[in-house]
Short mmCIF file of C-alpha atoms in Angstrom, two decimals:
data_model
loop_
_atom_site.label_atom_id
_atom_site.label_comp_id
_atom_site.label_asym_id
_atom_site.label_seq_id
_atom_site.Cartn_x
_atom_site.Cartn_y
_atom_site.Cartn_z
CA UNK A 1 -93.43 -43.65 -58.98
CA UNK A 2 -94.19 -40.97 -61.53
CA UNK A 3 -92.02 -38.42 -59.76
CA UNK A 4 -89.05 -40.76 -59.82
CA UNK A 5 -89.45 -41.58 -63.52
CA UNK A 6 -89.63 -37.95 -64.52
CA UNK A 7 -86.59 -37.14 -62.37
CA UNK A 8 -84.54 -39.93 -63.96
CA UNK A 9 -85.60 -38.96 -67.45
CA UNK A 10 -84.66 -35.36 -66.74
CA UNK A 11 -81.20 -36.40 -65.52
CA UNK A 12 -80.64 -38.64 -68.51
CA UNK A 13 -81.65 -35.81 -70.81
CA UNK A 14 -79.08 -33.57 -69.12
CA UNK A 15 -76.46 -36.30 -69.47
CA UNK A 16 -77.21 -36.70 -73.17
CA UNK A 17 -76.82 -32.97 -73.75
CA UNK A 18 -73.48 -32.98 -71.90
CA UNK A 19 -71.94 -36.08 -73.48
CA UNK A 20 -73.71 -36.11 -76.87
CA UNK A 21 -76.38 -38.33 -78.39
CA UNK A 22 -76.08 -42.12 -78.05
CA UNK A 23 -78.44 -44.96 -78.90
CA UNK A 24 -77.69 -47.15 -75.91
CA UNK A 25 -75.51 -47.33 -72.83
CA UNK A 26 -73.19 -49.66 -74.74
CA UNK A 27 -71.93 -46.65 -76.69
CA UNK A 28 -70.48 -45.24 -73.46
CA UNK A 29 -68.07 -48.17 -73.30
CA UNK A 30 -64.51 -47.31 -74.31
CA UNK A 31 -63.83 -50.82 -75.62
CA UNK A 32 -65.83 -50.37 -78.80
CA UNK A 33 -67.66 -53.58 -79.70
CA UNK A 34 -67.78 -54.95 -76.16
CA UNK A 35 -71.27 -54.11 -74.93
CA UNK A 36 -71.53 -52.63 -71.44
CA UNK A 37 -74.23 -53.95 -69.12
CA UNK A 38 -74.31 -50.96 -66.73
CA UNK A 39 -73.86 -47.20 -66.62
CA UNK A 40 -72.09 -45.24 -63.91
CA UNK A 41 -74.59 -43.84 -61.42
CA UNK A 42 -72.30 -40.82 -61.18
CA UNK A 43 -73.49 -39.79 -64.65
CA UNK A 44 -77.12 -39.43 -63.65
CA UNK A 45 -76.96 -38.17 -60.04
CA UNK A 46 -77.14 -34.41 -59.43
CA UNK A 47 -74.53 -32.85 -57.11
CA UNK A 48 -76.88 -32.36 -54.15
CA UNK A 49 -77.94 -36.03 -54.12
CA UNK A 50 -74.36 -37.24 -54.60
CA UNK A 51 -73.33 -35.09 -51.60
CA UNK A 52 -76.03 -36.70 -49.47
CA UNK A 53 -74.81 -40.18 -50.45
CA UNK A 54 -71.16 -39.39 -49.74
CA UNK A 55 -72.16 -37.86 -46.39
CA UNK A 56 -72.82 -41.37 -45.04
CA UNK A 57 -69.13 -42.27 -45.44
CA UNK A 58 -66.61 -42.02 -42.56
CA UNK A 59 -64.60 -38.78 -42.50
CA UNK A 60 -61.41 -40.42 -43.81
CA UNK A 61 -63.35 -42.02 -46.69
CA UNK A 62 -64.96 -38.67 -47.57
CA UNK A 63 -61.50 -37.13 -47.89
CA UNK A 64 -60.24 -40.01 -50.06
CA UNK A 65 -63.31 -39.64 -52.29
CA UNK A 66 -61.85 -36.36 -53.51
CA UNK A 67 -59.23 -38.26 -55.52
CA UNK A 68 -61.77 -40.33 -57.49
CA UNK A 69 -62.48 -37.72 -60.15
CA UNK A 70 -62.58 -33.98 -60.74
CA UNK A 71 -66.29 -33.73 -59.92
CA UNK A 72 -65.93 -35.52 -56.58
CA UNK A 73 -62.85 -33.44 -55.77
CA UNK A 74 -64.88 -30.25 -56.22
CA UNK A 75 -67.57 -31.61 -53.91
CA UNK A 76 -65.26 -32.50 -51.01
CA UNK A 77 -62.38 -30.06 -51.58
CA UNK A 78 -61.57 -27.33 -49.08
CA UNK A 79 -59.77 -24.00 -48.87
CA UNK A 80 -56.79 -23.30 -46.59
CA UNK A 81 -56.53 -20.30 -44.31
CA UNK A 82 -54.16 -19.34 -41.48
CA UNK A 83 -55.33 -17.53 -38.33
CA UNK A 84 -53.00 -15.11 -36.50
CA UNK A 85 -54.07 -15.04 -32.82
CA UNK A 86 -52.06 -11.89 -32.08
CA UNK A 87 -53.68 -9.80 -34.81
CA UNK A 88 -56.86 -11.90 -34.74
CA UNK A 89 -56.76 -11.96 -38.51
CA UNK A 90 -57.16 -14.61 -41.19
CA UNK A 91 -54.79 -14.99 -44.14
CA UNK A 92 -55.09 -17.00 -47.32
CA UNK A 93 -52.46 -19.72 -47.16
CA UNK A 94 -51.02 -22.31 -49.55
CA UNK A 95 -49.99 -25.68 -48.19
CA UNK A 96 -47.66 -28.08 -50.02
CA UNK A 97 -49.22 -30.38 -52.58
CA UNK A 98 -50.42 -33.03 -50.13
CA UNK A 99 -53.37 -35.36 -49.93
CA UNK A 100 -56.31 -33.94 -47.98
CA UNK A 101 -56.69 -37.00 -45.75
CA UNK A 102 -53.15 -37.13 -44.33
CA UNK A 103 -51.96 -37.18 -40.73
CA UNK A 104 -50.34 -33.91 -39.60
CA UNK A 105 -47.98 -33.03 -36.74
CA UNK A 106 -45.97 -29.86 -36.11
CA UNK A 107 -43.16 -28.52 -33.93
CA UNK A 108 -41.09 -25.33 -33.92
CA UNK A 109 -41.69 -24.28 -37.54
CA UNK A 110 -41.74 -27.73 -39.14
CA UNK A 111 -44.80 -29.72 -40.15
CA UNK A 112 -44.88 -33.45 -40.82
CA UNK A 113 -47.36 -35.10 -43.18
CA UNK A 114 -48.11 -38.82 -43.45
CA UNK A 115 -50.49 -40.29 -46.02
CA UNK A 116 -53.57 -42.11 -44.77
CA UNK A 117 -53.44 -44.91 -47.34
CA UNK A 118 -50.18 -46.80 -46.78
CA UNK A 119 -49.21 -44.65 -43.74
CA UNK A 120 -45.61 -45.00 -44.88
CA UNK A 121 -45.20 -41.95 -47.13
CA UNK A 122 -43.89 -39.07 -45.02
CA UNK A 123 -42.89 -35.48 -45.76
CA UNK A 124 -41.48 -32.72 -43.57
CA UNK A 125 -41.83 -29.11 -44.62
CA UNK A 126 -41.54 -25.51 -43.49
CA UNK A 127 -44.82 -23.89 -44.60
CA UNK A 128 -43.26 -20.42 -44.49
CA UNK A 129 -40.19 -21.07 -46.67
CA UNK A 130 -42.04 -23.77 -48.71
CA UNK A 131 -39.03 -26.09 -48.35
CA UNK A 132 -39.95 -29.76 -48.00
CA UNK A 133 -38.32 -33.16 -47.82
CA UNK A 134 -39.57 -36.68 -48.38
CA UNK A 135 -38.38 -39.17 -45.78
CA UNK A 136 -37.46 -42.78 -46.31
CA UNK A 137 -40.26 -45.13 -45.35
CA UNK A 138 -40.33 -46.37 -41.74
CA UNK A 139 -39.51 -50.05 -41.18
CA UNK A 140 -41.99 -52.78 -40.39
CA UNK A 141 -45.34 -53.49 -41.97
CA UNK A 142 -46.16 -50.98 -44.69
CA UNK A 143 -49.88 -51.13 -44.00
CA UNK A 144 -51.11 -50.83 -40.43
CA UNK A 145 -54.63 -50.63 -39.04
CA UNK A 146 -53.86 -47.47 -37.06
CA UNK A 147 -50.94 -45.02 -37.05
CA UNK A 148 -50.07 -41.97 -34.97
CA UNK A 149 -47.57 -39.31 -36.10
CA UNK A 150 -45.56 -36.91 -33.89
CA UNK A 151 -42.61 -34.58 -34.43
CA UNK A 152 -40.26 -32.71 -32.08
CA UNK A 153 -37.67 -30.10 -33.11
CA UNK A 154 -34.70 -29.11 -30.95
CA UNK A 155 -34.79 -25.30 -30.83
CA UNK A 156 -31.00 -24.99 -30.54
CA UNK A 157 -29.60 -27.63 -32.90
CA UNK A 158 -32.69 -27.75 -35.18
CA UNK A 159 -32.36 -31.53 -35.22
CA UNK A 160 -35.81 -33.11 -35.32
CA UNK A 161 -37.28 -36.42 -34.24
CA UNK A 162 -40.30 -38.05 -35.83
CA UNK A 163 -42.22 -40.93 -34.29
CA UNK A 164 -44.79 -43.21 -35.86
CA UNK A 165 -46.74 -45.53 -33.57
CA UNK A 166 -48.22 -48.35 -35.65
CA UNK A 167 -50.94 -50.65 -34.41
CA UNK A 168 -51.92 -53.83 -36.24
CA UNK A 169 -54.37 -56.51 -35.21
CA UNK A 170 -52.87 -59.93 -34.55
CA UNK A 171 -54.27 -62.17 -37.33
CA UNK A 172 -57.38 -64.01 -36.19
CA UNK A 173 -57.40 -62.40 -32.75
CA UNK A 174 -59.31 -59.14 -32.32
CA UNK A 175 -58.33 -59.02 -28.63
CA UNK A 176 -54.58 -58.74 -29.31
CA UNK A 177 -52.83 -55.91 -31.14
CA UNK A 178 -49.19 -55.42 -32.13
CA UNK A 179 -47.99 -51.92 -31.25
CA UNK A 180 -44.63 -50.77 -32.61
CA UNK A 181 -42.79 -47.47 -32.09
CA UNK A 182 -40.66 -46.23 -35.02
CA UNK A 183 -38.30 -43.27 -34.51
CA UNK A 184 -36.63 -41.12 -37.19
CA UNK A 185 -33.54 -38.99 -36.39
CA UNK A 186 -32.87 -36.14 -38.85
CA UNK A 187 -29.18 -36.15 -37.90
CA UNK A 188 -28.57 -39.78 -38.84
CA UNK A 189 -31.42 -39.86 -41.39
CA UNK A 190 -32.30 -43.30 -40.14
CA UNK A 191 -35.27 -45.07 -38.59
CA UNK A 192 -35.06 -47.29 -35.54
CA UNK A 193 -37.71 -49.53 -33.96
CA UNK A 194 -36.79 -49.68 -30.29
CA UNK A 195 -39.90 -51.42 -29.09
CA UNK A 196 -42.67 -53.73 -30.27
CA UNK A 197 -45.24 -55.10 -27.87
CA UNK A 198 -48.50 -57.05 -27.99
CA UNK A 199 -51.39 -55.44 -26.14
CA UNK A 200 -54.42 -57.40 -24.97
CA UNK A 201 -57.74 -55.55 -25.02
CA UNK A 202 -56.21 -52.30 -26.25
CA UNK A 203 -55.16 -50.93 -29.63
CA UNK A 204 -53.32 -47.83 -30.79
CA UNK A 205 -54.97 -44.96 -32.63
CA UNK A 206 -54.03 -41.76 -34.45
CA UNK A 207 -53.32 -39.42 -31.51
CA UNK A 208 -49.75 -38.83 -30.25
CA UNK A 209 -47.41 -36.00 -29.24
CA UNK A 210 -43.85 -35.54 -27.96
CA UNK A 211 -43.31 -33.42 -24.83
CA UNK A 212 -39.89 -32.87 -23.24
CA UNK A 213 -38.43 -36.03 -24.74
CA UNK A 214 -41.39 -38.25 -23.86
CA UNK A 215 -43.73 -39.75 -26.46
CA UNK A 216 -47.36 -39.89 -25.39
CA UNK A 217 -50.06 -41.69 -27.34
CA UNK A 218 -53.65 -42.66 -26.68
CA UNK A 219 -54.81 -46.26 -26.73
CA UNK A 220 -58.38 -47.44 -27.12
CA UNK A 221 -60.28 -50.31 -25.56
CA UNK A 222 -61.35 -53.05 -27.96
CA UNK A 223 -64.55 -53.63 -26.00
CA UNK A 224 -63.58 -56.04 -23.24
CA UNK A 225 -63.37 -53.52 -20.40
CA UNK A 226 -65.91 -51.28 -18.72
CA UNK A 227 -67.58 -48.84 -21.18
CA UNK A 228 -66.40 -45.84 -19.14
CA UNK A 229 -62.76 -46.88 -19.66
CA UNK A 230 -62.55 -46.52 -23.42
CA UNK A 231 -59.27 -44.55 -23.49
CA UNK A 232 -55.86 -44.75 -21.88
CA UNK A 233 -52.52 -42.96 -22.21
CA UNK A 234 -49.09 -44.52 -22.77
CA UNK A 235 -45.85 -42.65 -22.02
CA UNK A 236 -42.53 -43.68 -23.59
CA UNK A 237 -39.22 -41.95 -22.85
CA UNK A 238 -37.43 -41.54 -26.18
CA UNK A 239 -34.03 -41.51 -24.48
CA UNK A 240 -34.58 -45.08 -23.28
CA UNK A 241 -34.31 -46.56 -26.77
CA UNK A 242 -33.93 -50.33 -26.94
CA UNK A 243 -34.82 -50.78 -23.29
CA UNK A 244 -36.87 -53.85 -22.45
CA UNK A 245 -39.37 -52.07 -20.20
CA UNK A 246 -42.99 -52.85 -20.96
CA UNK A 247 -45.22 -50.13 -22.37
CA UNK A 248 -48.10 -51.46 -20.28
CA UNK A 249 -46.30 -50.33 -17.14
CA UNK A 250 -46.49 -46.71 -18.29
CA UNK A 251 -50.29 -46.82 -18.65
CA UNK A 252 -51.99 -43.66 -17.34
CA UNK A 253 -55.80 -43.66 -16.92
CA UNK A 254 -57.74 -40.76 -18.41
CA UNK A 255 -59.47 -38.41 -15.93
CA UNK A 256 -63.05 -39.31 -16.89
CA UNK A 257 -65.05 -41.18 -19.57
CA UNK A 258 -64.14 -39.62 -22.92
CA UNK A 259 -65.74 -39.66 -26.35
CA UNK A 260 -62.39 -38.59 -27.86
CA UNK A 261 -59.08 -37.08 -26.80
CA UNK A 262 -56.72 -34.62 -28.47
CA UNK A 263 -53.10 -34.36 -27.26
CA UNK A 264 -50.89 -31.28 -27.62
CA UNK A 265 -47.59 -29.87 -26.41
CA UNK A 266 -47.97 -26.46 -24.79
CA UNK A 267 -44.60 -25.10 -23.64
CA UNK A 268 -43.25 -28.59 -22.97
CA UNK A 269 -46.30 -29.72 -21.01
CA UNK A 270 -48.80 -32.36 -22.12
CA UNK A 271 -52.32 -30.99 -22.44
CA UNK A 272 -55.37 -33.04 -23.40
CA UNK A 273 -58.66 -31.71 -24.71
CA UNK A 274 -61.38 -34.32 -24.39
CA UNK A 275 -65.04 -34.83 -25.07
CA UNK A 276 -66.69 -35.68 -21.76
CA UNK A 277 -69.07 -38.62 -22.10
CA UNK A 278 -72.27 -39.13 -20.20
CA UNK A 279 -71.97 -41.35 -17.15
CA UNK A 280 -74.50 -43.88 -18.44
CA UNK A 281 -73.57 -43.46 -22.13
CA UNK A 282 -69.85 -42.77 -22.44
CA UNK A 283 -70.14 -42.55 -26.23
CA UNK A 284 -72.45 -39.50 -26.09
CA UNK A 285 -70.76 -36.14 -25.54
CA UNK A 286 -72.10 -33.79 -22.88
CA UNK A 287 -69.23 -31.28 -22.70
CA UNK A 288 -65.54 -30.61 -23.33
CA UNK A 289 -62.74 -30.46 -20.77
CA UNK A 290 -59.07 -29.46 -20.71
CA UNK A 291 -56.49 -31.24 -18.54
CA UNK A 292 -52.76 -30.85 -17.85
CA UNK A 293 -50.63 -33.88 -16.97
CA UNK A 294 -48.45 -33.45 -13.87
CA UNK A 295 -46.33 -36.56 -13.45
CA UNK A 296 -48.97 -39.29 -13.68
CA UNK A 297 -51.87 -37.18 -12.40
CA UNK A 298 -54.31 -35.10 -14.43
CA UNK A 299 -55.04 -31.54 -13.36
CA UNK A 300 -58.30 -30.12 -14.69
CA UNK A 301 -57.72 -26.68 -16.20
CA UNK A 302 -61.15 -25.78 -17.52
CA UNK A 303 -64.48 -27.00 -18.83
CA UNK A 304 -66.13 -25.37 -21.78
CA UNK A 305 -69.08 -23.21 -20.66
CA UNK A 306 -72.39 -24.52 -21.93
CA UNK A 307 -73.11 -21.39 -23.98
CA UNK A 308 -69.98 -22.00 -26.07
CA UNK A 309 -70.74 -25.69 -26.38
CA UNK A 310 -74.19 -24.78 -27.72
CA UNK A 311 -72.62 -22.18 -29.98
CA UNK A 312 -71.23 -24.92 -32.19
CA UNK A 313 -74.75 -26.06 -33.02
CA UNK A 314 -74.81 -29.76 -33.76
CA UNK A 315 -71.64 -31.18 -32.17
CA UNK A 316 -70.36 -34.66 -32.91
CA UNK A 317 -68.79 -36.92 -30.28
CA UNK A 318 -65.43 -36.36 -32.01
CA UNK A 319 -63.96 -32.96 -32.86
CA UNK A 320 -60.71 -31.27 -33.87
CA UNK A 321 -58.41 -29.48 -31.46
CA UNK A 322 -54.81 -28.27 -31.47
CA UNK A 323 -52.74 -25.71 -29.64
CA UNK A 324 -49.56 -23.67 -29.46
CA UNK A 325 -47.95 -21.47 -26.84
CA UNK A 326 -50.79 -20.69 -24.38
CA UNK A 327 -53.71 -20.99 -26.81
CA UNK A 328 -55.97 -23.97 -27.53
CA UNK A 329 -58.25 -24.11 -30.57
CA UNK A 330 -61.38 -26.25 -30.74
CA UNK A 331 -63.63 -26.78 -33.73
CA UNK A 332 -66.34 -29.02 -35.08
CA UNK A 333 -65.55 -30.93 -38.27
CA UNK A 334 -68.84 -29.74 -39.72
CA UNK A 335 -68.35 -25.96 -39.43
CA UNK A 336 -65.53 -23.37 -39.70
CA UNK A 337 -66.32 -21.77 -36.29
CA UNK A 338 -63.17 -21.71 -34.14
CA UNK A 339 -63.24 -21.43 -30.35
CA UNK A 340 -60.08 -20.25 -28.54
CA UNK A 341 -59.11 -20.90 -24.92
CA UNK A 342 -56.31 -18.88 -23.29
CA UNK A 343 -54.47 -21.07 -20.74
CA UNK A 344 -52.97 -18.04 -18.95
CA UNK A 345 -56.07 -15.91 -18.66
CA UNK A 346 -58.47 -18.86 -18.41
CA UNK A 347 -60.72 -17.14 -20.94
CA UNK A 348 -62.85 -18.45 -23.80
CA UNK A 349 -63.54 -16.50 -26.97
CA UNK A 350 -64.59 -17.05 -30.54
CA UNK A 351 -61.99 -16.29 -33.19
CA UNK A 352 -62.70 -13.77 -35.89
CA UNK A 353 -65.12 -15.33 -38.35
CA UNK A 354 -63.28 -17.56 -40.79
CA UNK A 355 -63.55 -16.35 -44.43
CA UNK A 356 -64.32 -19.91 -45.53
CA UNK A 357 -68.05 -20.51 -45.77
CA UNK A 358 -69.82 -23.84 -45.85
CA UNK A 359 -70.73 -24.33 -49.48
CA UNK A 360 -72.52 -27.66 -49.12
CA UNK A 361 -73.65 -29.96 -46.29
CA UNK A 362 -70.84 -32.45 -46.89
CA UNK A 363 -67.96 -29.99 -46.52
CA UNK A 364 -65.54 -30.80 -43.69
CA UNK A 365 -63.22 -28.50 -41.78
CA UNK A 366 -60.04 -29.28 -39.91
CA UNK A 367 -56.77 -27.59 -39.02
CA UNK A 368 -53.49 -27.66 -37.14
CA UNK A 369 -51.23 -25.22 -35.30
CA UNK A 370 -47.65 -24.40 -36.23
CA UNK A 371 -45.08 -21.83 -35.19
CA UNK A 372 -43.85 -19.67 -38.13
CA UNK A 373 -40.05 -19.91 -38.31
CA UNK A 374 -37.77 -18.93 -41.18
CA UNK A 375 -34.50 -20.46 -39.98
CA UNK A 376 -35.70 -24.07 -39.57
CA UNK A 377 -35.14 -26.36 -42.58
CA UNK A 378 -36.46 -29.90 -43.01
#
């Protein structure tokens, strides 16, 4: 069409002015005499159109796109801010030099980071003192299909434990998945793998937490069960290392059909924030609930009032949530708005408006909670 031709010519003219005059695309080739048969589309696409194209990628892929080149990094990069719930104030904050698409877990002043590519590169740091440490790689397969990271710090000894739950599909069998638990002890500086088990019809994911010496992680149906039973919880006592008990025996059903689940340790208790799915379409979110695990039974703490649910605007079936002390934070990946729930007072409120503004439609927002401590070292 005429409009398309004029748009392309305009973009090529802009490209020529930026990179200099050239007679043909072959002159863009770095190899001199070897004639190139194509030109990078990135050279002719304007930022707004490139953002729309990248927006079709999964969230993890969008984050990884930031490492392709400087231009893409500027499109998908984000700013870091810390929110103080006591003063209800935001602060500019610098995180260690980490990849934007890493897994994050925190406990008692320490924060663990695991890369999303190999899922074997791990760091532990204190964001307040800026001290960090790279850990030796966990054993087993370097590349797994799914991995979940958790950390727990002893408040008295300051010894910390890190767990990585790796899930890998059995070759040629989508129904069966190998799930392995790897544990790092900061005192011995060694990894152990106390348990590996094959699950049928279930796989691991990226959600786990340690509460009072017990590792909890979510598992996900691979499609063979009822659609309303898409999630389940596994509990593993870390003190029972190298026992031969089956993980399947510790299976705990979730309280209702969920679109997603977020696990957190609040004062030693396991709390789950979940997207409540519709009864006839469990993959479509209709609300958000908060539950506390007592033994093997879920106690419903609260459901998000509809006015707050609507306040997020367009809400995806997955969302970010984390918590510390008595406070739970919930946010959409597509906006910086942060909703706070007080477990003690059973009250909902919006946080003070985040100073980060959405600069372009593709921009993503996420966060984590940590307890500022000066005396804890990685």
